[in-house]
Coordinates of C-alpha atoms in Angstrom, one line a residue:
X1 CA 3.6 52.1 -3.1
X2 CA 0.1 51.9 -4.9
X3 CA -3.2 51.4 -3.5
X4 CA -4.9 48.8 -5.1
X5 CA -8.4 50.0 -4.4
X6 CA -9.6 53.8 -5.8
X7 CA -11.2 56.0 -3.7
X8 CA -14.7 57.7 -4.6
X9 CA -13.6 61.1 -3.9
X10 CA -9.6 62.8 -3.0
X11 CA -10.0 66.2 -2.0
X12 CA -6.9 68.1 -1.6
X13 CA -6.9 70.3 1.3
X14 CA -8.6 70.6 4.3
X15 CA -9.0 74.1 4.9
X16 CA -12.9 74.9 5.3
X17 CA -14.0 74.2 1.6
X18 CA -12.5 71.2 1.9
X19 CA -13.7 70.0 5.1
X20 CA -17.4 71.3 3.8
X21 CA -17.1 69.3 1.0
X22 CA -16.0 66.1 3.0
X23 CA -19.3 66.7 5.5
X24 CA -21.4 67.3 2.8
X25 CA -20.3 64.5 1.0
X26 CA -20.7 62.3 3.8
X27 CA -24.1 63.6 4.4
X28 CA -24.9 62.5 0.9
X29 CA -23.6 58.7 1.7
X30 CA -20.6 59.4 0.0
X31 CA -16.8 58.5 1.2
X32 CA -14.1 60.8 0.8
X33 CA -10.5 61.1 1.8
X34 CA -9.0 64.7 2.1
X35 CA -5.0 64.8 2.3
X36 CA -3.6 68.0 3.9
X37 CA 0.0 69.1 4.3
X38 CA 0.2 70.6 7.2
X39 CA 0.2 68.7 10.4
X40 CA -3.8 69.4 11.5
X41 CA -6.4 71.8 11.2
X42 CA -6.1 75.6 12.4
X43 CA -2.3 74.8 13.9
X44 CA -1.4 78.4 13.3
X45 CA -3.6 81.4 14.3
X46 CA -4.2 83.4 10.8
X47 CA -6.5 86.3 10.5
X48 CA -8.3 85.1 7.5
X49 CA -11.7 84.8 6.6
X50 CA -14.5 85.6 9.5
X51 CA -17.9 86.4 7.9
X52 CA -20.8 83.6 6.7
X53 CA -22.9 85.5 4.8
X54 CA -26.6 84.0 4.7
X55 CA -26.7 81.4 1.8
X56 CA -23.2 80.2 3.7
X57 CA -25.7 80.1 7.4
X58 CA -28.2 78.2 5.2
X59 CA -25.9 75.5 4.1
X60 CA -24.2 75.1 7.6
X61 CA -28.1 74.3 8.9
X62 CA -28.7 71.7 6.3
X63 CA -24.7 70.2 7.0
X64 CA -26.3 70.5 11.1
X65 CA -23.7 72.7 12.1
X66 CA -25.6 76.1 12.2
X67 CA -25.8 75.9 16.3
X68 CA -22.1 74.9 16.7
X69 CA -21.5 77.9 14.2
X70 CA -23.5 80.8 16.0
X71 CA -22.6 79.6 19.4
X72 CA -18.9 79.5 18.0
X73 CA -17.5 81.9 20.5
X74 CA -17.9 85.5 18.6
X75 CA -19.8 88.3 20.7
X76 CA -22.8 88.6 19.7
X77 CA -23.3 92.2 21.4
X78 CA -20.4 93.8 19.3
X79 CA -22.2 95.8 16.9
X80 CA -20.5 95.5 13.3
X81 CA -20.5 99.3 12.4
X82 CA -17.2 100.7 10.6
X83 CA -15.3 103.9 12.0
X84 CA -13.6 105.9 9.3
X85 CA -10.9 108.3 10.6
X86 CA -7.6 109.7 10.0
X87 CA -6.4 107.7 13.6
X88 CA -8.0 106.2 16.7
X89 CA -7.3 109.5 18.3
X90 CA -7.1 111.7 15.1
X91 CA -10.1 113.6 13.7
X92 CA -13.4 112.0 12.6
X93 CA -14.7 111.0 9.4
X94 CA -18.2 109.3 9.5
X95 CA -19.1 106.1 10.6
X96 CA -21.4 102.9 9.2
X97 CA -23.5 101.5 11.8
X98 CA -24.3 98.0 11.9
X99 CA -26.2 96.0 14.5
X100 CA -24.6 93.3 16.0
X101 CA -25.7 89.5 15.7
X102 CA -28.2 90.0 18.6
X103 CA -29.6 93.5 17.0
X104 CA -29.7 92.0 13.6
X105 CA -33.1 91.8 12.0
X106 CA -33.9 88.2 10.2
X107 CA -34.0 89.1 6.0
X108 CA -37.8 88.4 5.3
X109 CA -36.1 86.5 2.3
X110 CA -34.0 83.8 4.2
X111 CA -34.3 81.5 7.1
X112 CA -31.0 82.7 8.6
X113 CA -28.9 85.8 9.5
X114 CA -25.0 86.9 8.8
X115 CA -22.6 85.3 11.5
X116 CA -19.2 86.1 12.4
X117 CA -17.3 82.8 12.9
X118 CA -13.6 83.6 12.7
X119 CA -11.7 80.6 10.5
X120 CA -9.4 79.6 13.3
X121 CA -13.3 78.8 15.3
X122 CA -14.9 77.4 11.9
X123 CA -12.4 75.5 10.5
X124 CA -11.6 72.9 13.8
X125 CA -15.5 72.8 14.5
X126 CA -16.1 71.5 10.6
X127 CA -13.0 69.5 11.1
X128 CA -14.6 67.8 14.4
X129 CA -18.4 67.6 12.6
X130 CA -16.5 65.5 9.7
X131 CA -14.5 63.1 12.3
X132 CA -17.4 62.5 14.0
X133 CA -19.5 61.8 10.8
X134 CA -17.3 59.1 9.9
X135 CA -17.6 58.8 6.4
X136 CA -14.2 61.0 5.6
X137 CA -10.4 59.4 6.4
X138 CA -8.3 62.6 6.7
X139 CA -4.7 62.6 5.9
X140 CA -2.8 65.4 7.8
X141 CA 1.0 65.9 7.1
X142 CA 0.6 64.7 3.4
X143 CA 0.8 66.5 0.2
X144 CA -0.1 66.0 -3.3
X145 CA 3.4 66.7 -5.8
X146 CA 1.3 65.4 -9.0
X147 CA -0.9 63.8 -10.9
X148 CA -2.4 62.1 -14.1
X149 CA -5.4 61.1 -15.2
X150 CA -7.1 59.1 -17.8
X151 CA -11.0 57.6 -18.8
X152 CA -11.4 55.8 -15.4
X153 CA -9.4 57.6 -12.8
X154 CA -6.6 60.0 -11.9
X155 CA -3.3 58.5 -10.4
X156 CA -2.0 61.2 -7.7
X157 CA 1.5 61.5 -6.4
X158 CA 1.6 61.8 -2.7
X159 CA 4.3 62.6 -0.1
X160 CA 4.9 62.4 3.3
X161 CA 5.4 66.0 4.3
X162 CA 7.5 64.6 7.6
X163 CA 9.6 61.8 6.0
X164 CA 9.5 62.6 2.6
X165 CA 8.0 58.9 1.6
X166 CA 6.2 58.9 -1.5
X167 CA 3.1 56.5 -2.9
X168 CA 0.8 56.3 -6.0
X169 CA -3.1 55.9 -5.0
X170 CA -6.1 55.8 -7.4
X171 CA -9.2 58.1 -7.4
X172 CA -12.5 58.5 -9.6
X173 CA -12.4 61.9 -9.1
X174 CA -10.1 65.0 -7.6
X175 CA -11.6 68.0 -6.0
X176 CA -8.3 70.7 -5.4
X177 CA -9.6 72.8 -2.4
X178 CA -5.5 73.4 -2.2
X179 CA -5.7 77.4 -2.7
X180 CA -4.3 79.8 -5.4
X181 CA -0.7 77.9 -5.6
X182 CA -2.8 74.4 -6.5
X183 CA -1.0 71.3 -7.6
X184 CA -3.6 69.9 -8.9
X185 CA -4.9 72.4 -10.9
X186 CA -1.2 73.0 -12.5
X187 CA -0.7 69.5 -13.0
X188 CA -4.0 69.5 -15.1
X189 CA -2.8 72.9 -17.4
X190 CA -5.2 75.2 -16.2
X191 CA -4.5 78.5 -16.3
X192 CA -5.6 81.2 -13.5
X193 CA -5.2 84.7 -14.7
X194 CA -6.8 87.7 -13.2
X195 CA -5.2 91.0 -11.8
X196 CA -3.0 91.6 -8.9
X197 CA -4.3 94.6 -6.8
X198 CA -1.1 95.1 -5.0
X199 CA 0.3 94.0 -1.5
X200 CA -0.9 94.2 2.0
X201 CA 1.1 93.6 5.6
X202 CA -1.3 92.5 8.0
X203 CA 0.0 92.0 12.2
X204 CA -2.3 90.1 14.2
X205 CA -2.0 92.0 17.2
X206 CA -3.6 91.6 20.8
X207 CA -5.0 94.9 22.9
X208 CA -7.3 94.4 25.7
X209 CA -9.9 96.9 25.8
X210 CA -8.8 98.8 22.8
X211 CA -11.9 101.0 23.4
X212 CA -9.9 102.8 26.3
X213 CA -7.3 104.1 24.0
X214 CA -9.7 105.9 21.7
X215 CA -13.3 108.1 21.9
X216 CA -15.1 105.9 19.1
X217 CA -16.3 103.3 20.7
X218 CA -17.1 99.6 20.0
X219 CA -16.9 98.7 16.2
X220 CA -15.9 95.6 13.9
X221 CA -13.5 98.0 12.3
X222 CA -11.9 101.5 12.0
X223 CA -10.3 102.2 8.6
X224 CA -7.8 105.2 9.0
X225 CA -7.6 107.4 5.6
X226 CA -4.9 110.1 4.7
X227 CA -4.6 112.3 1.9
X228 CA -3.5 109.0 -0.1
X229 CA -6.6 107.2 0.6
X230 CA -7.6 104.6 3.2
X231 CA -3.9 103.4 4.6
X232 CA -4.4 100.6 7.0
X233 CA -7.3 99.3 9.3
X234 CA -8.0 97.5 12.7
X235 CA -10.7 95.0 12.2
X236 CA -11.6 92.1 15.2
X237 CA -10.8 89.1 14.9
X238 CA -12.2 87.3 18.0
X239 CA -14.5 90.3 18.9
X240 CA -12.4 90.6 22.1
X241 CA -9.1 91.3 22.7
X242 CA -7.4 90.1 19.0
X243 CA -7.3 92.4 16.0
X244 CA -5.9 92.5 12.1
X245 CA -4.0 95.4 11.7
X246 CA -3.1 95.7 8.3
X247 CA -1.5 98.2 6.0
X248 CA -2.6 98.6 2.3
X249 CA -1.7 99.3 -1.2
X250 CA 1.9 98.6 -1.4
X251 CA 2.6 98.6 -4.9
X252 CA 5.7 96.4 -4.3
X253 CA 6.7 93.4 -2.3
X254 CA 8.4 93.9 0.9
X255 CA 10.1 92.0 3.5
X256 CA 8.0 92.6 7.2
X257 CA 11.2 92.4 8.7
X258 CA 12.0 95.7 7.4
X259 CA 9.1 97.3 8.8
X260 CA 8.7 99.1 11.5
X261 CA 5.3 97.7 12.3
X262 CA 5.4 99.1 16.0
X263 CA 5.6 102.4 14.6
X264 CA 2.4 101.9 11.9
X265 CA 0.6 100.4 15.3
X266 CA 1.3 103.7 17.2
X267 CA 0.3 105.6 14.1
X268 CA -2.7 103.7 13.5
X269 CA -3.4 104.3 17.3
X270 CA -2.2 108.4 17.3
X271 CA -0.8 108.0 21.1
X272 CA 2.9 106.0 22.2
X273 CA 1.1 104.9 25.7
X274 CA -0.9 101.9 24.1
X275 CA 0.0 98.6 25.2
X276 CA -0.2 95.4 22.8
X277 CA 0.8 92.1 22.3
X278 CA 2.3 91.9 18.6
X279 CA 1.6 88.1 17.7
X280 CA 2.6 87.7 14.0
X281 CA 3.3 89.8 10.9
X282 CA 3.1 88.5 7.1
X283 CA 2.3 90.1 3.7
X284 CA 0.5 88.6 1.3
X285 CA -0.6 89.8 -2.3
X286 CA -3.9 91.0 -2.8
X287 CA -5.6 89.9 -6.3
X288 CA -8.4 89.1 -8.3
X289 CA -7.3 85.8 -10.0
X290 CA -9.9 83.3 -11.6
X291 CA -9.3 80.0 -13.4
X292 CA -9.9 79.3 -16.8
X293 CA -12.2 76.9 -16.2
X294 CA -13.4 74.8 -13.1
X295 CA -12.9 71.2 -14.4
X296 CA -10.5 69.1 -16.6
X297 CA -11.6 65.7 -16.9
X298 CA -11.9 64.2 -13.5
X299 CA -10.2 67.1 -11.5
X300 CA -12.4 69.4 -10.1
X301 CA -11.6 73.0 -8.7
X302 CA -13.3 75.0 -5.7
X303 CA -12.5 77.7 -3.4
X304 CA -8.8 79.3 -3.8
X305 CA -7.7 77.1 -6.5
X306 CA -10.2 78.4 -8.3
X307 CA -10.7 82.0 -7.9
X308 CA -9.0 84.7 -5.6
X309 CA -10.2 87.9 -4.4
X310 CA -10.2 90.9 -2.3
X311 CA -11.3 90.3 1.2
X312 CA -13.3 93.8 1.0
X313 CA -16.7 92.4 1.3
X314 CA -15.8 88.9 3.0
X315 CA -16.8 87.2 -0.3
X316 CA -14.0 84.6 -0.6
X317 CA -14.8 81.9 1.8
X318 CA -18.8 82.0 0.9
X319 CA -18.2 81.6 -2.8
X320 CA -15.6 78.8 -2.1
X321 CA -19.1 77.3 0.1
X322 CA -21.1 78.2 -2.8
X323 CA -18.7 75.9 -5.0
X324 CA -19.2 73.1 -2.6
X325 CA -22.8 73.3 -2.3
X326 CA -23.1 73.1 -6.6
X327 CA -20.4 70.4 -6.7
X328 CA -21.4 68.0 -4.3
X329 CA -24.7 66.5 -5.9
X330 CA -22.4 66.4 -8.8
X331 CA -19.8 64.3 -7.5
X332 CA -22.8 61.8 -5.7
X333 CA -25.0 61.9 -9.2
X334 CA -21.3 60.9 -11.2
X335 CA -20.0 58.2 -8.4
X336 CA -23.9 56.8 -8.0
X337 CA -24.5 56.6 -11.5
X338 CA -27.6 58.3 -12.2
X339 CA -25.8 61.5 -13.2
X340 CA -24.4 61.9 -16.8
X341 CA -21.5 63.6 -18.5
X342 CA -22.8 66.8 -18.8
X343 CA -22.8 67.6 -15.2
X344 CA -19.0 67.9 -15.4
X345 CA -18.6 71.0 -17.8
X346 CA -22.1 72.0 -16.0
X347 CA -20.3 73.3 -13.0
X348 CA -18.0 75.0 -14.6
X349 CA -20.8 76.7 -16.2
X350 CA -22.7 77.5 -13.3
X351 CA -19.8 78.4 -10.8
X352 CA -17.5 80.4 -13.0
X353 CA -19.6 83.6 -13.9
X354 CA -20.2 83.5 -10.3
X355 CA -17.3 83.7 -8.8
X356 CA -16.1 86.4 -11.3
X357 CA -19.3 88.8 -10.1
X358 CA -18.6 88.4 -7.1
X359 CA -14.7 88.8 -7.3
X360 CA -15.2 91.9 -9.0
X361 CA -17.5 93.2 -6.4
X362 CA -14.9 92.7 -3.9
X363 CA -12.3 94.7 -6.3
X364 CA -14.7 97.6 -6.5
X365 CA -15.2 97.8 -3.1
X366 CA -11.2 98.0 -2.9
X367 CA -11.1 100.9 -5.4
X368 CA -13.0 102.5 -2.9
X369 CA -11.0 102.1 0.0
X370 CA -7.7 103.2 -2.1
X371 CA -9.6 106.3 -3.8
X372 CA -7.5 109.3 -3.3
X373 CA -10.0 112.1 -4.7
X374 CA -12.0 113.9 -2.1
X375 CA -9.3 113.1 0.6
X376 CA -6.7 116.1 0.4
X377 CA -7.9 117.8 3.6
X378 CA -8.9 115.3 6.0
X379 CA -5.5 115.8 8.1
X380 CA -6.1 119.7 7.9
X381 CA -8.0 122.1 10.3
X382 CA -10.9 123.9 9.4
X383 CA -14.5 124.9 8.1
X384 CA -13.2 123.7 4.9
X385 CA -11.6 120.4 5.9
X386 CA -14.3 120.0 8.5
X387 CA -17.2 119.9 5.5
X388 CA -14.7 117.5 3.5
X389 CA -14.7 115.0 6.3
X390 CA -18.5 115.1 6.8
X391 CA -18.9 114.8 3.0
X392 CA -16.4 111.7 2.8
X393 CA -17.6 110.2 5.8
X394 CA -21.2 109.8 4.3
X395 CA -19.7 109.0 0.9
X396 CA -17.4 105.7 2.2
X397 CA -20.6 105.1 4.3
X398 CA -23.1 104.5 1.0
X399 CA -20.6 103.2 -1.0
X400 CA -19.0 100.7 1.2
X401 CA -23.1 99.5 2.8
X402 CA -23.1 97.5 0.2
X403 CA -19.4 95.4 1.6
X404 CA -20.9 94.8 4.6
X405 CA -24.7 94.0 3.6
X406 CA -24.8 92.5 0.3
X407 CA -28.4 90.3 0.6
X408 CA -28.1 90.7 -3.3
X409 CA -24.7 89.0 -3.8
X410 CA -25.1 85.8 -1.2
X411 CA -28.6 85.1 -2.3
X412 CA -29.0 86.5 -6.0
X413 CA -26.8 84.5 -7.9
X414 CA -28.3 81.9 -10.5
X415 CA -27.4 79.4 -13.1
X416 CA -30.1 80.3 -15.5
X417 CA -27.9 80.1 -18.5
X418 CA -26.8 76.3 -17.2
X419 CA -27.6 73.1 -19.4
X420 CA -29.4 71.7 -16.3
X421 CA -31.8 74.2 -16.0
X422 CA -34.6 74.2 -18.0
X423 CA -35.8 78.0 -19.0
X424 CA -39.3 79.5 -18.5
X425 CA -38.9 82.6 -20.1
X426 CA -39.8 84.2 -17.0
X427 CA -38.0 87.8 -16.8
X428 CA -35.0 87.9 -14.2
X429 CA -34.7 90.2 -11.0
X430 CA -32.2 93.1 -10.2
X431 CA -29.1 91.3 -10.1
X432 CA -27.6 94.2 -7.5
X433 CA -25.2 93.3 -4.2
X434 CA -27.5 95.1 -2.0
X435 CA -30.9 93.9 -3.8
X436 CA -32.4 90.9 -3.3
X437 CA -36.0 89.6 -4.8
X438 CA -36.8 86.1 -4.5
X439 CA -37.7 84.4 -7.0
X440 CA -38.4 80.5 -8.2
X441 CA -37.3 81.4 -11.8
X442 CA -35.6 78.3 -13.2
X443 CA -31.5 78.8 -12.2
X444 CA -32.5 80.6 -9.2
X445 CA -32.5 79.5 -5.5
X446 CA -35.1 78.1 -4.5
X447 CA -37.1 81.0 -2.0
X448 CA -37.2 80.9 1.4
X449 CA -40.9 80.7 3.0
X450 CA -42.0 79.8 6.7
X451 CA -44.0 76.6 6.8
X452 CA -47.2 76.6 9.4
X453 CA -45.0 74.0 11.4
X454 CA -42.2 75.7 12.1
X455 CA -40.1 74.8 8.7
X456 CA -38.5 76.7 6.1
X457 CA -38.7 75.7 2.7
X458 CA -35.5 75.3 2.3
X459 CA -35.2 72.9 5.1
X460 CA -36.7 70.6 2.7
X461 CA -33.9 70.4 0.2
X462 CA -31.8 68.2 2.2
X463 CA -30.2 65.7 -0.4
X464 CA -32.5 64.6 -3.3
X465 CA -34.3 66.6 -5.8
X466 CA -37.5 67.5 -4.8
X467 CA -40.7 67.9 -6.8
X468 CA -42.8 70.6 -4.8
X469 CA -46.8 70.3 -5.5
X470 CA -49.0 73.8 -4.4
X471 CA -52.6 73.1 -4.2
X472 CA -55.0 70.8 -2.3
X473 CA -55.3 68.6 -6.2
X474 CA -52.5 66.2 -7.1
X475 CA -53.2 65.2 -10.7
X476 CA -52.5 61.6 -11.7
X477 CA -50.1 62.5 -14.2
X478 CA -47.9 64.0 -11.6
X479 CA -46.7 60.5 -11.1
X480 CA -45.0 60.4 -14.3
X481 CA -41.9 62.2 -13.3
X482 CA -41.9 59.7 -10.3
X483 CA -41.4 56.8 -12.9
X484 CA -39.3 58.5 -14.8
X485 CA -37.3 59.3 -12.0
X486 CA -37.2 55.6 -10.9
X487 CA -36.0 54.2 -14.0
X488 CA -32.5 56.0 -13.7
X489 CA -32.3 56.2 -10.3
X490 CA -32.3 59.6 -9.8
X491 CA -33.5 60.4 -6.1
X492 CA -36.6 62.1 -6.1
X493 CA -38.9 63.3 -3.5
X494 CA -42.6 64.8 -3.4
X495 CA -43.9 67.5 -1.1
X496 CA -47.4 68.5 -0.9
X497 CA -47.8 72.2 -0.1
X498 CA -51.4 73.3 0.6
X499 CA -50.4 76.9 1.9
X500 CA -51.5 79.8 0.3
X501 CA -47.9 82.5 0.8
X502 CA -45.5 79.7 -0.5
X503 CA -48.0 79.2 -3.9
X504 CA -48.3 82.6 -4.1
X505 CA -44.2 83.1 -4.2
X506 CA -43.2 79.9 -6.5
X507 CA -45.8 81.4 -8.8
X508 CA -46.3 77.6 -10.4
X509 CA -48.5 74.4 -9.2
X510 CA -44.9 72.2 -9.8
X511 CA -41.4 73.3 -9.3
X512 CA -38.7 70.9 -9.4
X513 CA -35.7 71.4 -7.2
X514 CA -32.0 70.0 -7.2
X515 CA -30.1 68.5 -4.1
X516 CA -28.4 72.0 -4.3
X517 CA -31.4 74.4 -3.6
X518 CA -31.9 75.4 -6.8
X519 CA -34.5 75.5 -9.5
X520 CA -34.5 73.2 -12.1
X521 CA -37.6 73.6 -13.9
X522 CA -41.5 74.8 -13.2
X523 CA -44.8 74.4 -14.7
X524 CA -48.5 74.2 -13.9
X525 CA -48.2 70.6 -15.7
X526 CA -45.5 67.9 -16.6
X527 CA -44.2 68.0 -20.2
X528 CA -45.3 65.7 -22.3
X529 CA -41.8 64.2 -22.2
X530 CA -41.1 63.6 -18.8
X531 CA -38.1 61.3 -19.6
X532 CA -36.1 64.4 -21.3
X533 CA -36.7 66.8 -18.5
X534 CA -35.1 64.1 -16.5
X535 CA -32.2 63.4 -18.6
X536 CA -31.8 67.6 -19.0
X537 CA -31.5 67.8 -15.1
X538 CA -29.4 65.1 -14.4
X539 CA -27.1 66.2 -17.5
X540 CA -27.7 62.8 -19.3
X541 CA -28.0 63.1 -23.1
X542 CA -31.5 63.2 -24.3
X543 CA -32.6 61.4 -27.1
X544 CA -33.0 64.4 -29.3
X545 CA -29.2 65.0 -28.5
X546 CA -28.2 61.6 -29.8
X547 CA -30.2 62.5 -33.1

């Protein structure tokens, strides 16, 4: 069977970046339809991804999801620190304190704070806030098995997962949000090359009141290190009563059956008397993998499809958001018309060099964990193994901050080097994990200020691009990017800001913002051709390209 109508948008997959995409989307006035093989969302508890970093809280307050989100169900009184040790009742190593949600001070440089949200809470409440949207028809149970494209459309292969029935339907464009095995990206010949970092076994495993079994305390997690560096780790999944336990740095693929994971839990532990639930065991191959490139035609790639990495640092969930936030203006600027070719390769541009920074921040932060040097005496007893542990301890504690509070790495990335964005020649920031300087540099987010009522700045980037105007004198000529804007019906809005600390921090009288937050361009005046900074923005070719 063929549809005889194409859809706007197919995305394939609704795990979260999916789902975000759809809402967004929607949000936007734009239809989708997401197909997903399995039978619904979050059908299987998985211990996978749990932290939003604070670009990820920003977005989920524009999608209006950022109360559902912090109210999800996770403690807020658990404080995050990490426990380093040889067991839960073996010797001591250091610890990394971290204040829990309700500790947590607000970053003077966004408008929200780090949540935990673990996916099998995040991923139902996006796929209930994109039901009750009503702008997304979601397919569970069906799979995508191929598909071709050509200058109008791709044709996708679909299948019934349940009956094996198969059809033909039509879309403008395809987004694969259907992680690192993708169809879609396959069927399109691109390649995703990176570098395995060996396997883990991870056993979701439920202990109430773990805190009775050992003299460390609350914590989000306790890594326990040998002589052969950091072997395995409990972290929480629901901040209660459910954990990850998973063993590390296996070199070679091996079935869990022949594991003796009781025994690793009791080691992990260091007593027999504990008393758990075991719930599910599965290995799975840790790797930093990226895809040659982000786009082929009319097939877009975000999320897993695109780029894998370690979960050291909770990275791979917020950059998949991250794709989603840059590609979803895209896809409304292509389907609406006012956006031209140029936006495609554009996102490739933009999204790819960040997704291998921060992949290779998570794979440092790995190195670390496995690190054997330094590590020969923890087990023993000691003055000399004693002044070891104390000296390992606060090593793991400074490198490994940076995992756990990277300001730097959710809010520092940029597109400066994009097509869209038009350069200043302004000098860039420290471009560090753990350092962040705002900034309204063209290809940078737009900063963060609080508004005298009650707003932040960001709160005004909710969908169109946005021409900001500091100063109590709006020049006449300012009205020339509104006509310009008009003539190719690129949405365009005008704020007024008459504040001193927001002037002061955007540095410029005019900044021009896209849909997605970010910079496009500043200046104290227009250019004299208004119509080209237009085009550049919208990735339209100017009239000096067609020369």
């Amino acid at each position: 069977m063929v549809t005889a109508t194409a859809l706007n948008t197919l995305i394939v997959g609704a795990g979260p970046v999916g789902l975000a995409l759809a809402l967004d989307l929607g949000r936007r006035g734009v239809r989708a339809t997401i197909i997903e093989r399995s039978a619904g969302t979050a059908t299987e508890l998985l211990a996978k991804a749990s932290v939003l970093n604070e670009r990820t809280m920003e977005f989920c307050r524009l999608l209006g999801i950022r109360d559902q989100v912090a109210n999800a169900g996770f403690p807020d009184d658990l404080p995050g620190d990490t426990v380093f040790c040889t067991t839960l009742n073996g010797k001591s190593i250091g610890r990394l304190p971290m204040p829990s949600t309700r500790d947590r001070e607000l970053p003077a440089q966004c408008c929200e704070i780090l949540q935990r949200c673990p996916q099998f809470l995040f991923d139902p409440l996006l796929a209930r806030a994109v039901v009750r949207q009503e702008m997304t028809n979601i397919r569970y149970g069906v799979e995508l098995v191929g598909c071709s494209q050509d200058n109008s459309g791709v044709t996708c292969f679909l299948k019934n997962v349940e009956s094996g029935k198969t059809e033909e339907i039509r879309a403008r464009y395809v987004v694969a949000c259907d992680g690192p095995a993708s169809v879609a990206r396959k069927a399109v010949g691109i390649s995703f090359e990176g570098q395995d970092l060996g396997y883990t076994v991870s056993a979701i495993v439920r202990i109430h009141d773990l805190a009775r079994y050992h003299p460390f305390g609350s914590a989000e997690r306790y890594m326990f290190v040998s002589p052969e560096g950091t072997w395995g780790n409990f972290t929480t999944i629901d901040g209660r009563s459910l954990y990850r336990f998973s063993v590390v740095g296996l070199k070679d693929k091996t079935d869990p059956a022949n594991l003796d994971v009781h025994a690793l839990v009791r080691k992990a532990v260091g007593r027999d008397d504990i008393e758990y639930e075991l719930l599910q065991v599965l290995q799975w191959r840790r790797s930093q993998f990226t895809a040659d490139r982000f786009c082929e035609g009319r097939v877009f790639l975000a999320g897993d499809s695109a780029h894998t990495m370690s979960p050291t640092g909770g990275h791979g969930l917020n950059t998949g958001l991250g794709d989603v936030m840059d590609l979803s203006w895209i896809l409304q600027a292509l389907l609406e018309g006012w956006g031209g070719p140029d936006l495609i390769e554009a996102y490739n541009t933009e999204r790819r060099p960040v997704t291998i920074r921060n992949g290779s921040g998570s794979t440092r932060n790995y190195a670390i964990w496995i690190d054997k040097q330094g590590r020969e005496k923890v087990l023993d007893t000691g003055p000399e193994a004693d002044k070891q542990r104390l000296a390992l301890g606060d090593q793991m504690a400074t490198s490994l901050r940076q995992e756990f509070q990277s300001l730097g790495l959710a809010l520092g990335y940029n597109y400066a080097t994009s097509p869209l964005i038009v350069p200043d020649g302004s000098p860039a920031p420290p471009n560090e994990p753990n350092i962040y300087i705002q900034t309204a540099r063209p290809g940078h987010r737009a900063p963060h200020c609080w508004l005298k009522d009650g707003r932040s700045t960001i709160d005004l980037f909710r969908g169109s691009f946005v021409l900001l105007r500091f100063g109590t004198v709006a020049l006449s000529s300012d009205r020339r990017i509104v006509e310009a804007a008009c003539k190719v019906h690129l949405p365009l809005d005008c704020v007024t800001i008459t504040e001193t600390e927001p002037a002061t921090l955007y540095e410029r009288r005019l900044v021009l913002v896209r849909p997605d937050g970010m910079v496009a361009w500043r200046g104290d005046s227009l250019p004299d051709d208004v119509e080209k900074l237009v085009d550049q923005v919208r990735g339209a070719p100017t009239a000096a390209d067609d020369r």
